[in-house]
Structure formats: C-alpha cells, structure tokens
Coordinates of C-alpha atoms and ligand atoms in Angstrom, one line a residue:
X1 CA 78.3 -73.6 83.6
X2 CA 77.6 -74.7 79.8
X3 CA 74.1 -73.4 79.0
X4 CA 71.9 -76.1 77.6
X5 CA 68.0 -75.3 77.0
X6 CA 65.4 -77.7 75.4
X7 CA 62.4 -77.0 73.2
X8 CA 59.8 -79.6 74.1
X9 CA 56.9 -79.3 71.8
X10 CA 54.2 -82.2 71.6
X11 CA 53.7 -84.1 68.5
X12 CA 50.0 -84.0 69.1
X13 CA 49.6 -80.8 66.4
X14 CA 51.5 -78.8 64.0
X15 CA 54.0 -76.7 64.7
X16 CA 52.6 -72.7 65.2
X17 CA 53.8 -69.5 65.1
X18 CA 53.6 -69.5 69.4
X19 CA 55.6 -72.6 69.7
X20 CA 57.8 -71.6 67.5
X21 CA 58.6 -68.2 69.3
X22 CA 58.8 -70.8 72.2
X23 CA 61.5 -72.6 70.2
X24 CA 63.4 -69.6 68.7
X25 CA 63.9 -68.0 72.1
X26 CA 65.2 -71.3 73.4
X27 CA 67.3 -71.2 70.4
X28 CA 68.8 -67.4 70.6
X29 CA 69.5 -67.7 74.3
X30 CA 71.2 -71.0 73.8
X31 CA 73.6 -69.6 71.0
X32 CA 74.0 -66.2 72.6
X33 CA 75.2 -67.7 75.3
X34 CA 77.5 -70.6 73.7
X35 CA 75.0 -73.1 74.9
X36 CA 73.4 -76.1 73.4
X37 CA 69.8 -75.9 72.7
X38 CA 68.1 -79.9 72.7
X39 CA 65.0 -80.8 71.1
X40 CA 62.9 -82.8 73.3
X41 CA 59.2 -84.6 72.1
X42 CA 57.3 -84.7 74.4
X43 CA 55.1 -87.8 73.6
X44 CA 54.2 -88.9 76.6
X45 CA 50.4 -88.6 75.6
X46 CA 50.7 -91.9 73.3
X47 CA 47.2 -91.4 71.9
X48 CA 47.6 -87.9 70.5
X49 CA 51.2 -88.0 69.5
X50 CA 51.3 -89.1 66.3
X51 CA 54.9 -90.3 64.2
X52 CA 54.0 -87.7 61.4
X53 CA 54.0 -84.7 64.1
X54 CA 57.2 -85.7 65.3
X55 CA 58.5 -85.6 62.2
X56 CA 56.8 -82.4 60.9
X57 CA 58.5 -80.6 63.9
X58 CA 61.3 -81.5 63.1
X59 CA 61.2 -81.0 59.5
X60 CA 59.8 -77.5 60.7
X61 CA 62.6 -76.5 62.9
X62 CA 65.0 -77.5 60.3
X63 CA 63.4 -75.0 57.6
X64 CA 63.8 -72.4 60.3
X65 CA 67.2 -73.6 60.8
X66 CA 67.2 -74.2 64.6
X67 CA 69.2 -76.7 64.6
X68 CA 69.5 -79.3 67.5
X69 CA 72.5 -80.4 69.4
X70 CA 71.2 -83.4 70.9
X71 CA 67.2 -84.3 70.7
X72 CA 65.5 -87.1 72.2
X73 CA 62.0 -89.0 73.1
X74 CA 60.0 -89.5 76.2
X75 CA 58.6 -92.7 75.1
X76 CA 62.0 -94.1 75.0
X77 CA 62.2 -93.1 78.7
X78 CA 59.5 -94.8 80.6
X79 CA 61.6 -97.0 82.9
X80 CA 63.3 -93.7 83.8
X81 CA 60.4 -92.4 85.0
X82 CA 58.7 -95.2 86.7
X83 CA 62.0 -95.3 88.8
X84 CA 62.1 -91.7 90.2
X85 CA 57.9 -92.2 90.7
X86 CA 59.7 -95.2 92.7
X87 CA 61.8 -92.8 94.3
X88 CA 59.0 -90.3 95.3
X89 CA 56.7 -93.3 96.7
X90 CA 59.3 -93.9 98.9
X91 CA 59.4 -90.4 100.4
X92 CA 55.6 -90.4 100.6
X93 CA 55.5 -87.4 98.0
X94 CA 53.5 -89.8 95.5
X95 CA 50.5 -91.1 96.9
X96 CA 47.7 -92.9 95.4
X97 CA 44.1 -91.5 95.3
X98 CA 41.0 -93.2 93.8
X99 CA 38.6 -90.5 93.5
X100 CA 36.4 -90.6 89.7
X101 CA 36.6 -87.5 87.6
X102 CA 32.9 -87.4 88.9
X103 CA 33.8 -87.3 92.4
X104 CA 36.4 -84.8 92.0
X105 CA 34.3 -82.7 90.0
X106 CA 31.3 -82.9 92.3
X107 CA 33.6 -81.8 95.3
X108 CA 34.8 -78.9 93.0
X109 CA 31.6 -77.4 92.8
X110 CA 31.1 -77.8 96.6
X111 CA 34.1 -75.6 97.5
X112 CA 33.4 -73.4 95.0
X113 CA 29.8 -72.9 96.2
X114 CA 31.2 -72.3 99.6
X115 CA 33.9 -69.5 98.6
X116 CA 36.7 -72.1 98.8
X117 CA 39.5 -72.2 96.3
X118 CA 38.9 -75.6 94.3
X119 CA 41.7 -77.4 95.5
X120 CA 42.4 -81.1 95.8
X121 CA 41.0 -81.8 99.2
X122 CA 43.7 -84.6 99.9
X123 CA 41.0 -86.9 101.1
X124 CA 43.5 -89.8 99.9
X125 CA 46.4 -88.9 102.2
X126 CA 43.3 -90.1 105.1
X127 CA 42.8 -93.8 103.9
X128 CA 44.0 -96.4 106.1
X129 CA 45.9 -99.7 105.1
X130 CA 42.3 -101.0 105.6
X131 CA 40.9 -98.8 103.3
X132 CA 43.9 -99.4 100.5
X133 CA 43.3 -103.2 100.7
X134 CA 39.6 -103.1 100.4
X135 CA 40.0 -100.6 97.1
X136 CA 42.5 -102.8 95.9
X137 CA 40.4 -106.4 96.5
X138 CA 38.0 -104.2 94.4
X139 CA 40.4 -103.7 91.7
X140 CA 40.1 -100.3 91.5
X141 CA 43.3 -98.2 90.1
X142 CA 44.3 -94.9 91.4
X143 CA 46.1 -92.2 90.0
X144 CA 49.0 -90.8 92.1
X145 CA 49.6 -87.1 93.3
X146 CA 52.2 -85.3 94.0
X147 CA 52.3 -83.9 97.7
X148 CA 53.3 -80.4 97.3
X149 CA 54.8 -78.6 100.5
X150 CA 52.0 -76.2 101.2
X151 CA 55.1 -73.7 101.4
X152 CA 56.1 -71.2 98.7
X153 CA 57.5 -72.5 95.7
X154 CA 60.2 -69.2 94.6
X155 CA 62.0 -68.3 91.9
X156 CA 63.9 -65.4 90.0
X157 CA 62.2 -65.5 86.7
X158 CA 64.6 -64.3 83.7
X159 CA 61.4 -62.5 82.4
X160 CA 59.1 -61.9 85.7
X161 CA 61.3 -61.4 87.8
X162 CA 61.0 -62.3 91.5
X163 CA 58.3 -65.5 91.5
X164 CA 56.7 -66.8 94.6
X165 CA 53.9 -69.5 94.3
X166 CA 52.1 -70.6 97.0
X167 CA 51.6 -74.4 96.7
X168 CA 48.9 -74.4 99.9
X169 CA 46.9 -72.3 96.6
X170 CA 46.7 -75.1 94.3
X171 CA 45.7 -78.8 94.3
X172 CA 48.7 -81.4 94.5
X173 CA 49.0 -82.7 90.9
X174 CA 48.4 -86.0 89.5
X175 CA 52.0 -87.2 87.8
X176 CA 50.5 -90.8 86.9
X177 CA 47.0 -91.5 85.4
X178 CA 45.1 -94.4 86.5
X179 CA 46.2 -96.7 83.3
X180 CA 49.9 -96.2 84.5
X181 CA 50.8 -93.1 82.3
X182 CA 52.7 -90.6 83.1
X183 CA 51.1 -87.2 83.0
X184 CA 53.7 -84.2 81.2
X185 CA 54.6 -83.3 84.7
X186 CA 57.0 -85.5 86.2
X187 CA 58.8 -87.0 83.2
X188 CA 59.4 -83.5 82.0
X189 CA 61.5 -82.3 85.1
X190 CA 63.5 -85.9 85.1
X191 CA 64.6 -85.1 81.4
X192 CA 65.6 -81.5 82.6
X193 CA 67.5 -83.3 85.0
X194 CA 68.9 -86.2 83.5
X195 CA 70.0 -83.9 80.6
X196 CA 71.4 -81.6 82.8
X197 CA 69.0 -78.3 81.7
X198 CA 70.8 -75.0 83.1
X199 CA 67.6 -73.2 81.9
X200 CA 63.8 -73.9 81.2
X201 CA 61.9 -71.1 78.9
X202 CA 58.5 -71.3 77.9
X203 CA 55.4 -69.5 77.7
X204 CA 53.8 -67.8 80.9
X205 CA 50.9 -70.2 80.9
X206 CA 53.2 -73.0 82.5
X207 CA 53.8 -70.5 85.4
X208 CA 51.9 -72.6 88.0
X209 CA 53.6 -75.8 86.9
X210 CA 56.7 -74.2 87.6
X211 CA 55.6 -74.3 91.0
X212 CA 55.3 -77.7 91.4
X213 CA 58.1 -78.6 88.9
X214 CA 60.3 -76.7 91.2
X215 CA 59.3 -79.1 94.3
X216 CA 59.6 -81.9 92.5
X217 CA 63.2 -81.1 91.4
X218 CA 63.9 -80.8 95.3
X219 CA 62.2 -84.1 96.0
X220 CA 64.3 -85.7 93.4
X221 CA 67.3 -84.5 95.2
X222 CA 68.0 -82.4 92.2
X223 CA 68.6 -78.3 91.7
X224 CA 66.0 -76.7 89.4
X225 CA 67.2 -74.8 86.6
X226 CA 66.7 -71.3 86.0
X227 CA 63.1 -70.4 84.6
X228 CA 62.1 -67.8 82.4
X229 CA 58.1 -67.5 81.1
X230 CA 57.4 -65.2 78.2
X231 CA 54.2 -63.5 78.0
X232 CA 52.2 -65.5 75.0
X233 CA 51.3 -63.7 71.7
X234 CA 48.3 -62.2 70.7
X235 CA 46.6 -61.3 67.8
X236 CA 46.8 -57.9 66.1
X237 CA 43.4 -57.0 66.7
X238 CA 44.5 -58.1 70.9
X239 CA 43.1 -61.1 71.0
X240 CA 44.5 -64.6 72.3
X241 CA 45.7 -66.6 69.1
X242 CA 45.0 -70.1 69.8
X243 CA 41.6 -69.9 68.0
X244 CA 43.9 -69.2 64.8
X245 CA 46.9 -71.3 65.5
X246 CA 45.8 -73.8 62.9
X247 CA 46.3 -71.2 60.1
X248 CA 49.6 -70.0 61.3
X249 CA 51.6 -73.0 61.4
X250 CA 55.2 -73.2 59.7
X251 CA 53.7 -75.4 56.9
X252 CA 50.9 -73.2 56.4
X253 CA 53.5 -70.0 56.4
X254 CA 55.9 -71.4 53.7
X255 CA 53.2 -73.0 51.6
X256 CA 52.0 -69.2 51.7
X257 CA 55.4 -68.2 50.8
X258 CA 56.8 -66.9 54.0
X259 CA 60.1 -66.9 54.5
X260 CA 61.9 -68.2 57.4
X261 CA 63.7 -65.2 58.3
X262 CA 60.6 -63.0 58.2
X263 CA 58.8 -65.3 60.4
X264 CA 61.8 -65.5 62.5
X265 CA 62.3 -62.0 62.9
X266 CA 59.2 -60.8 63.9
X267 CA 58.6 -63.5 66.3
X268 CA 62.2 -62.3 68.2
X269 CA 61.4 -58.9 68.3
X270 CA 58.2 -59.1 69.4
X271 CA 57.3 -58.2 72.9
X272 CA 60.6 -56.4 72.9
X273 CA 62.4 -53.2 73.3
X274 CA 63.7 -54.0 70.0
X275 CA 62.3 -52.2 66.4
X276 CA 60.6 -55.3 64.5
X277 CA 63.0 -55.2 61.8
X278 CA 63.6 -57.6 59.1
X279 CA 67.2 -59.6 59.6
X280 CA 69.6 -62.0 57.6
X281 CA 70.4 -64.5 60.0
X282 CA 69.5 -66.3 63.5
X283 CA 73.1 -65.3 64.5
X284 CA 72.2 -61.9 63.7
X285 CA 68.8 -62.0 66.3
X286 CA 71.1 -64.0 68.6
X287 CA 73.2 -61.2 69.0
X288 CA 70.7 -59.1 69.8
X289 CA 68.7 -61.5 72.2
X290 CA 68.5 -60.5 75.8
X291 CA 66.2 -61.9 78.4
X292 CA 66.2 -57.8 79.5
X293 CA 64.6 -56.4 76.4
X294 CA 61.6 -58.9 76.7
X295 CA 58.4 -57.0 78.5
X296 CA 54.9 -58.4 80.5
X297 CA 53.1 -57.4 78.2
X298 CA 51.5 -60.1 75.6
X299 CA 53.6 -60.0 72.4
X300 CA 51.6 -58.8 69.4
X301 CA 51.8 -61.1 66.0
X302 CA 50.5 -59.1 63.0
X303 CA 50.8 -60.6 60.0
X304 CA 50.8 -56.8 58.0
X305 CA 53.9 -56.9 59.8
X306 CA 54.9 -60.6 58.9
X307 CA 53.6 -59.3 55.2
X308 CA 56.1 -55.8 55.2
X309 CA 59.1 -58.4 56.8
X310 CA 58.4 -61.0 54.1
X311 CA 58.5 -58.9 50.9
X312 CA 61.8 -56.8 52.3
X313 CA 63.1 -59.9 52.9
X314 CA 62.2 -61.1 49.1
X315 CA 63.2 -58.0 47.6
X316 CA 66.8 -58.4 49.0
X317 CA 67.1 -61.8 47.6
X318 CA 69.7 -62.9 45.3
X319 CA 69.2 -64.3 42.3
X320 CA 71.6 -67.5 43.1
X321 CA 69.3 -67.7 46.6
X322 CA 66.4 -67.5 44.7
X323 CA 67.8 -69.6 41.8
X324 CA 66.3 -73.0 42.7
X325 CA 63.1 -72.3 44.9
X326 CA 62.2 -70.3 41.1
X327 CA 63.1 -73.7 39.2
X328 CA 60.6 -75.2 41.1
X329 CA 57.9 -73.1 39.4
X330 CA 56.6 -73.2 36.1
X331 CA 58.7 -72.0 33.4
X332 CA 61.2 -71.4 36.6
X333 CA 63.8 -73.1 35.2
X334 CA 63.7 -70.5 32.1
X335 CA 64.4 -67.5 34.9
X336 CA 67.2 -65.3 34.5
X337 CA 68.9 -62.6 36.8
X338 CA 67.5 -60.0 34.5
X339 CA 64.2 -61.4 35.3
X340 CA 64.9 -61.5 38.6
X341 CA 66.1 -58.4 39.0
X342 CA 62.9 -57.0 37.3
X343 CA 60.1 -58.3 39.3
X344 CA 61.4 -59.0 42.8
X345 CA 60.1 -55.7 43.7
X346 CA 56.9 -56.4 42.9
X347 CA 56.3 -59.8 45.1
X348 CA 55.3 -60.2 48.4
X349 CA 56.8 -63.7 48.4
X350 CA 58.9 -66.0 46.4
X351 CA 55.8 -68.2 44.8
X352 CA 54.2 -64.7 43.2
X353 CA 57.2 -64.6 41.1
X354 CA 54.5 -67.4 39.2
X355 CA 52.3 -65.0 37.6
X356 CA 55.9 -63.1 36.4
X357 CA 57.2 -66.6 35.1
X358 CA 54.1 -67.2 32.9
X359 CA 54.1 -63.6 31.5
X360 CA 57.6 -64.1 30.7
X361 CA 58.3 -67.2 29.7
X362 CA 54.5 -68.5 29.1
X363 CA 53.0 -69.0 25.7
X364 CA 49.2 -67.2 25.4
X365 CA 47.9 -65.6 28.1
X366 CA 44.2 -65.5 29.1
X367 CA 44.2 -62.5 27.8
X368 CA 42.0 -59.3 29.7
X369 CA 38.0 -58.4 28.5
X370 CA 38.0 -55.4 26.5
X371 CA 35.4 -53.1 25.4
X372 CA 35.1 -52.1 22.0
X373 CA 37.1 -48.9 22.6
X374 CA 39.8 -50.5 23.9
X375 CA 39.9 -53.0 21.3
X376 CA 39.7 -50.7 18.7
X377 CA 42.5 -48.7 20.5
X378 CA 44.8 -51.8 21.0
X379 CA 44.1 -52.9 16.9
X380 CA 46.2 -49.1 16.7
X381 CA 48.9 -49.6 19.1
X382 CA 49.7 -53.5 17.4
X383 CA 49.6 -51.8 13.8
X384 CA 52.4 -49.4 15.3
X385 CA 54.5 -51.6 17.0
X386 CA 58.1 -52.5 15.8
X387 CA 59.3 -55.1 13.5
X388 CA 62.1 -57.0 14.6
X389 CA 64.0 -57.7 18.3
X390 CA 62.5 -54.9 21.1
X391 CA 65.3 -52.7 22.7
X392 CA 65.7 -50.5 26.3
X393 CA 63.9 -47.7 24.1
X394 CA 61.0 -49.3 22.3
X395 CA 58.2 -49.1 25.1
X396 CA 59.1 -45.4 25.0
X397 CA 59.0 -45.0 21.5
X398 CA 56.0 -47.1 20.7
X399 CA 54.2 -45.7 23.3
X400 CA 54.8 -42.1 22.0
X401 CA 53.6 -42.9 18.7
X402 CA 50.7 -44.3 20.3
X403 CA 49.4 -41.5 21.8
X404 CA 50.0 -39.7 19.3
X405 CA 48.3 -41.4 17.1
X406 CA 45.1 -42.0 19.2
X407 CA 45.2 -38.9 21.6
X408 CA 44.8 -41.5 24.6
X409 CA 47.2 -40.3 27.8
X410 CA 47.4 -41.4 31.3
X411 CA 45.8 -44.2 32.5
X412 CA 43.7 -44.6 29.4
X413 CA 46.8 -44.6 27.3
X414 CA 49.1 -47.3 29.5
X415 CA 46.8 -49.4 31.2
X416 CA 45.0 -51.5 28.2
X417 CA 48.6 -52.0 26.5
X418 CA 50.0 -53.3 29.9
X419 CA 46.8 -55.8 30.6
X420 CA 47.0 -57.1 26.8
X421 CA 50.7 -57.6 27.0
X422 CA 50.8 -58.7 30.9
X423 CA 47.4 -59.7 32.2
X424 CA 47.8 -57.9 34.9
X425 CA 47.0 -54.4 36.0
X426 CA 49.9 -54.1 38.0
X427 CA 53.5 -54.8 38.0
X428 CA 57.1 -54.2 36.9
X429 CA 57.9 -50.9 34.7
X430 CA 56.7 -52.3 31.7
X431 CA 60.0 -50.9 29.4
X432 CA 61.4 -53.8 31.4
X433 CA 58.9 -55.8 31.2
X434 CA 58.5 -55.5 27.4
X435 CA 62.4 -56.4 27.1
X436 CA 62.1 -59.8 28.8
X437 CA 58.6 -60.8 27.1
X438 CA 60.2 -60.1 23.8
X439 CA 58.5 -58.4 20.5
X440 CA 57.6 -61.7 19.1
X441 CA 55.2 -62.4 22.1
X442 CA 54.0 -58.8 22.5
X443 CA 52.8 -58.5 19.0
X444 CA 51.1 -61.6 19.2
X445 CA 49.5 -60.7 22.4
X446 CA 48.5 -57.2 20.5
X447 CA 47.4 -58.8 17.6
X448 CA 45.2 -61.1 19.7
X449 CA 43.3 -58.3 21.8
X450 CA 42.7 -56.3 18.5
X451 CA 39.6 -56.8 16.8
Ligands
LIG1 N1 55.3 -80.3 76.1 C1 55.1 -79.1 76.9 C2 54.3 -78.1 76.1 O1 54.3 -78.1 74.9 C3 56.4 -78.5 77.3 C4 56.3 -77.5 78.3 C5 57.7 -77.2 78.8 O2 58.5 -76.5 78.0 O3 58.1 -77.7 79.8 O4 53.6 -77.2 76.6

C-alpha cells in the first residue's frame, strides 16, 4: 500500500500556524513513509471561499516547501457528489427533512431542558408520502441527513489510539443544505475515496466527524482510511489560539521575518517526545516523524521559542543563502560576506539586517541626542581619530587614546562613540563594525555629534 494523505484547508481565511502543523504533519508522514501528500481545497462553501485564499495557500505551502503531488478542487467535483448523494438516497441513508433552523433550535432547548442529549430527533424519517407531497406542493426545500447506524462507529487512531463513537450520541448530519449545497461532510470522504486516501490526519476537533465519515465510507461501499487526530495547539500562556490565529498566519510570520524552517520546526516537534530544536530541512523532521512520539496533550506554540529557533536559524545562514533576500533591502545590494559575517549574530531575523545595511552602507544617520558632556566628549574622541583608511587595530588604538585623554572608561567611555558612529546602543563588536563603516563615514559622523 502506497501512502497518500491530503491537506484540505478552506480558502475562506489565511493560512495559520494550526493549519499549517495540520499540513506539515500530513507532509512528514507522507514522505517518511514514501507517500504522496495531495493538496485538496476545500471550497465547497462558495460564499466564503475566495480565489485569493486559494491561491495564498498555495503560495504559503510553497514558501514552506510542502510541495504537492497532485492537488485538486471540490468545486470542480459537484456532479461527483450529487451522484453518490444519489447513491445514498437510494439506500435510504439520505433523507430529506424540512425543519427551520428555528424549529430545530426550539426543540434543542426542549431536550436540553429535560436532561436529553440535543440530538436530531429524526422527526423526518416519520412523514408519510402524504406529508412529502403536501411540503413539496408548498415549495418548501429540505435539507438532507445522513442516517447514522445508531451503532459504534470504531477506529484505531494513529494518535488516540483505540476510538469508539457512539453514533446513537449524536444527531444524524445534514450533508446537503436546503439551496442544494453540499455541506464539508460528504464531498470530503468521496474525495478520500475517489483519490484513493490510505490516511486522513487532522486536528482532534474533527473527532466526531470521523464518526460519521467512517459510516459514510461504509454506505459508499468504500473502506475508510486510517485516521489519526492530533491534539490542537495552544498558546504559551495555555490558552486556545484561535483568538490569535489572525496574527500568526504564514504571511504575517515571513513579513515578520520568520523563517520557514523555524516555523517548521517548532511546529513538528511540538506536542512531541522530541527536543524543539531548530533543523535544516523538512527531510531532516521527516526522518524523525513518528505518529508514536506525538502525546494527548494540546501542543504548546510559544513564539520565545519560534523567536530562539528563528535567530539560530539566521545566525547559521550563509552568505550566498542570504545573498538575495539582503538585495532586496536598502543598500542590500552593497552587502558583502564580511558584512555578513559581522552582524548575523546580532539579528533575530533576516529583515533586521536593515538597520546594519544603513549603518554600513547609508549616508548620515539620524544621529543620537547628546548632552553637553557627551558632546563635548565626542568633539575629543573626533579630534583624535585617524587620518586615512581605518585598520583591524584602529578602534583599539583610538579608543585607548580616548580614554586617555578624557579619563572616561566603561560604559561612559564606549557607549556615546558607538551611538554617534552606529545609532544604536547595541550591536556588532564595533572594531568590526568600524572596519566596514570606513574612517571617511566615522569621522564625519564624529565631527557631526561634536559641538
Ligand atoms: N476543510 C476541512 C477543515 O479545514 C478539512 C478537514 C479534513 O481534513 O477533513 O477543517
């Protein structure tokens, strides 16, 4: 058996940092295995789904690099579905009810008040031909339910382990709205089978579905596939994400500077036996995927932890890797592997490399607010600074003669001449620093902070 999975986000929203776990888990099984992972939109919903979502997934999953061995829409596959609703009509498994959401809700409440579970009372498996023709001669539409077997619905979860659902527990679902559209339900176990899915992973809040997903594979004559659910992430301070899902979406992490393998990382260790540990590749993470080393327990996503991944990750980086995403930045295209080399340290992401690029390669910087002292102290350390080209040795020197010529030291001595020539208060050892800035542009930085 080839192993084929299928990530099935809905273009209705961007893609976030739990649908991407959803997708990378998909993705490491899949290749662990020698299996094909498909990407399947899920647009069934043709008033939320949207063209641009479709494509921003897909743009999305290609910066993460979870490439797709066959992908496919389920607007294109409406006939498909209308013919196995066909088929489950026939074996009275679909049947048509005409209940208002009203109605429905109204007899929620009553079994609710009375202790009952607030399931679908079936009412609509009672009405007689009589009854259909008179609710049709009145034009009214139903919606169709599946008739779930009131039996238990089992399965050995990759994740859970042993499942058992009891389908008696929970109303039978509606697969086809009253306009004629097909509800996420249905249409999503015809793909599986159609495209021949060996296994279906997603997040544990599609656990009951599974249920009735698994019935309706049997009804289709058709064997489910295997089923794992993965506990759903939570926030570092415990609580449930979706509040902040907005925030962390893949285009919100790169535009922040993220880099794929940081976010991938974290998200395929977390909720593991594994350390959370920054890696090179998704072959790498594939090797190390196993179904075995995922626990119950919700996976925590803390972005300190995204944040310590990201700038290991940076830090590591090439100067060829890093070559063109610098170039897109100002002055970027003036970056060197000595510059590189020099600041990479000092970033928590690629775009920081920014404020480094202007220091550099920039003409006049803002320039920092100094108090009289200062100035006066800086108007010293510009009189003694070197003619000519600056050398390995020259911060050193210069700032030797500085101090002794002024009696500053410590903090005092080093931190006005590093926000003069840099702006900053932090950063790079500054003999380095002084070597790529050049004397020309730190005595005219000098001269410009003296008084
Ligand atoms: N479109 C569904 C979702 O995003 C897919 C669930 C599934 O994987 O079957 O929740």
């Amino acid at each position: 058996m080839t192993v084929k999975v299928r990530f099935a986000p809905s273009p209705t929203g961007k893609l976030h940092v739990g649908n991407i776990r959803t997708a990378l888990v998909n993705w490491l099984f899949a290749k662990s295995q020698g299996g094909m992972f498909v990407l399947r939109i899920d647009d069934t919903d043709l008033e939320r789904s949207t063209k641009e979502y479709e494509e921003a997934i897909r743009a999305d999953l290609s910066w993460l690099g979870m490439t797709w061995g066959e992908t496919f829409k389920q607007s294109e596959r409406f006939a498909r579905y209308t013919e196995a609703a066909g088929q489950l009509k026939s074996k009275g498994l679909l049947y048509p009810c005409y209940e208002t959401a009203e109605e429905l809700e109204r007899r929620k409440k009553i079994a609710l008040s009375r202790g009952k579970p607030p399931v679908y009372d079936r009412a609509a498996l009672a009405l007689t031909a009589d009854d259909h023709k008179k609710l049709e001669a009145e034009r009214r539409k139903p919606h169709w339910r599946f008739k779930l077997s009131g039996g238990r619905a089992e399965w050995n979860d990759l994740v859970r382990g042993q499942q058992s659902i009891d389908t008696a527990s929970v109303s039978d679902p509606v697969l086809i709205r009253e306009d004629g559209s097909f509800l996420y339900t249905m249409p999503s176990v015809v793909d599986d089978v159609d495209a021949k899915i060996t296994h279906v992973i997603r997040g544990e809040d599609h656990v009951t579905n599974s249920g009735a997903q698994i019935e309706i594979f049997l009804a289709l004559g058709a064997q489910p596939p295997e089923m794992a659910h993965m506990p759903l992430l939570i926030g570092a301070d415990g609580q449930g994400l979706s509040k902040r899902l907005g925030s962390l979406s893949a285009e919100q992490l790169r535009n922040e500077g993220y880099e794929p393998m940081s976010i991938l990382s974290l998200l395929a260790k977390i909720g593991t036996s594994d350390p959370v540990e920054a890696r090179e590749s998704l072959q790498q993470l594939a090797m190390e995927f196993s179904f075995s080393k995922m626990g119950r327990a919700p996976a925590r996503f803390d972005e300190n932890e995204l944040d310590g991944l990201n700038a290991q990750i940076v830090h590591g980086m090439s100067f060829e890797a890093v070559k063109p995403r610098l170039a897109k930045l100002p002055y970027g295209d003036q970056a060197t592997p000595d510059f590189w080399d020099v600041v990479r340290s000092n970033l928590k992401g690629v775009p920081d490399a920014a404020v480094w690029l202007a220091v550099v390669y920039g003409g006049g910087l803002t320039g920092p607010d100094l108090d009289a002292d200062d100035q006066a102290f800086i108007g010293e350390a510009a009189k003694l600074f070197p003619a000519g080209d600056v050398t390995a040795d020259t911060w050193k020197s210069w700032v030797n003669a500085v101090k002794a010529k002024t009696g500053r030291k410590g903090k005092g001595l080093f931190m006005p001449l590093r926000r003069v020539l840099t702006d900053q208060e932090h950063g790079p050892e500054m003999d380095k620093m002084l070597l790529l800035i050049g004397g020309e542009k730190a005595r005219a930085r000098l001269v410009g902070a003296a008084p």
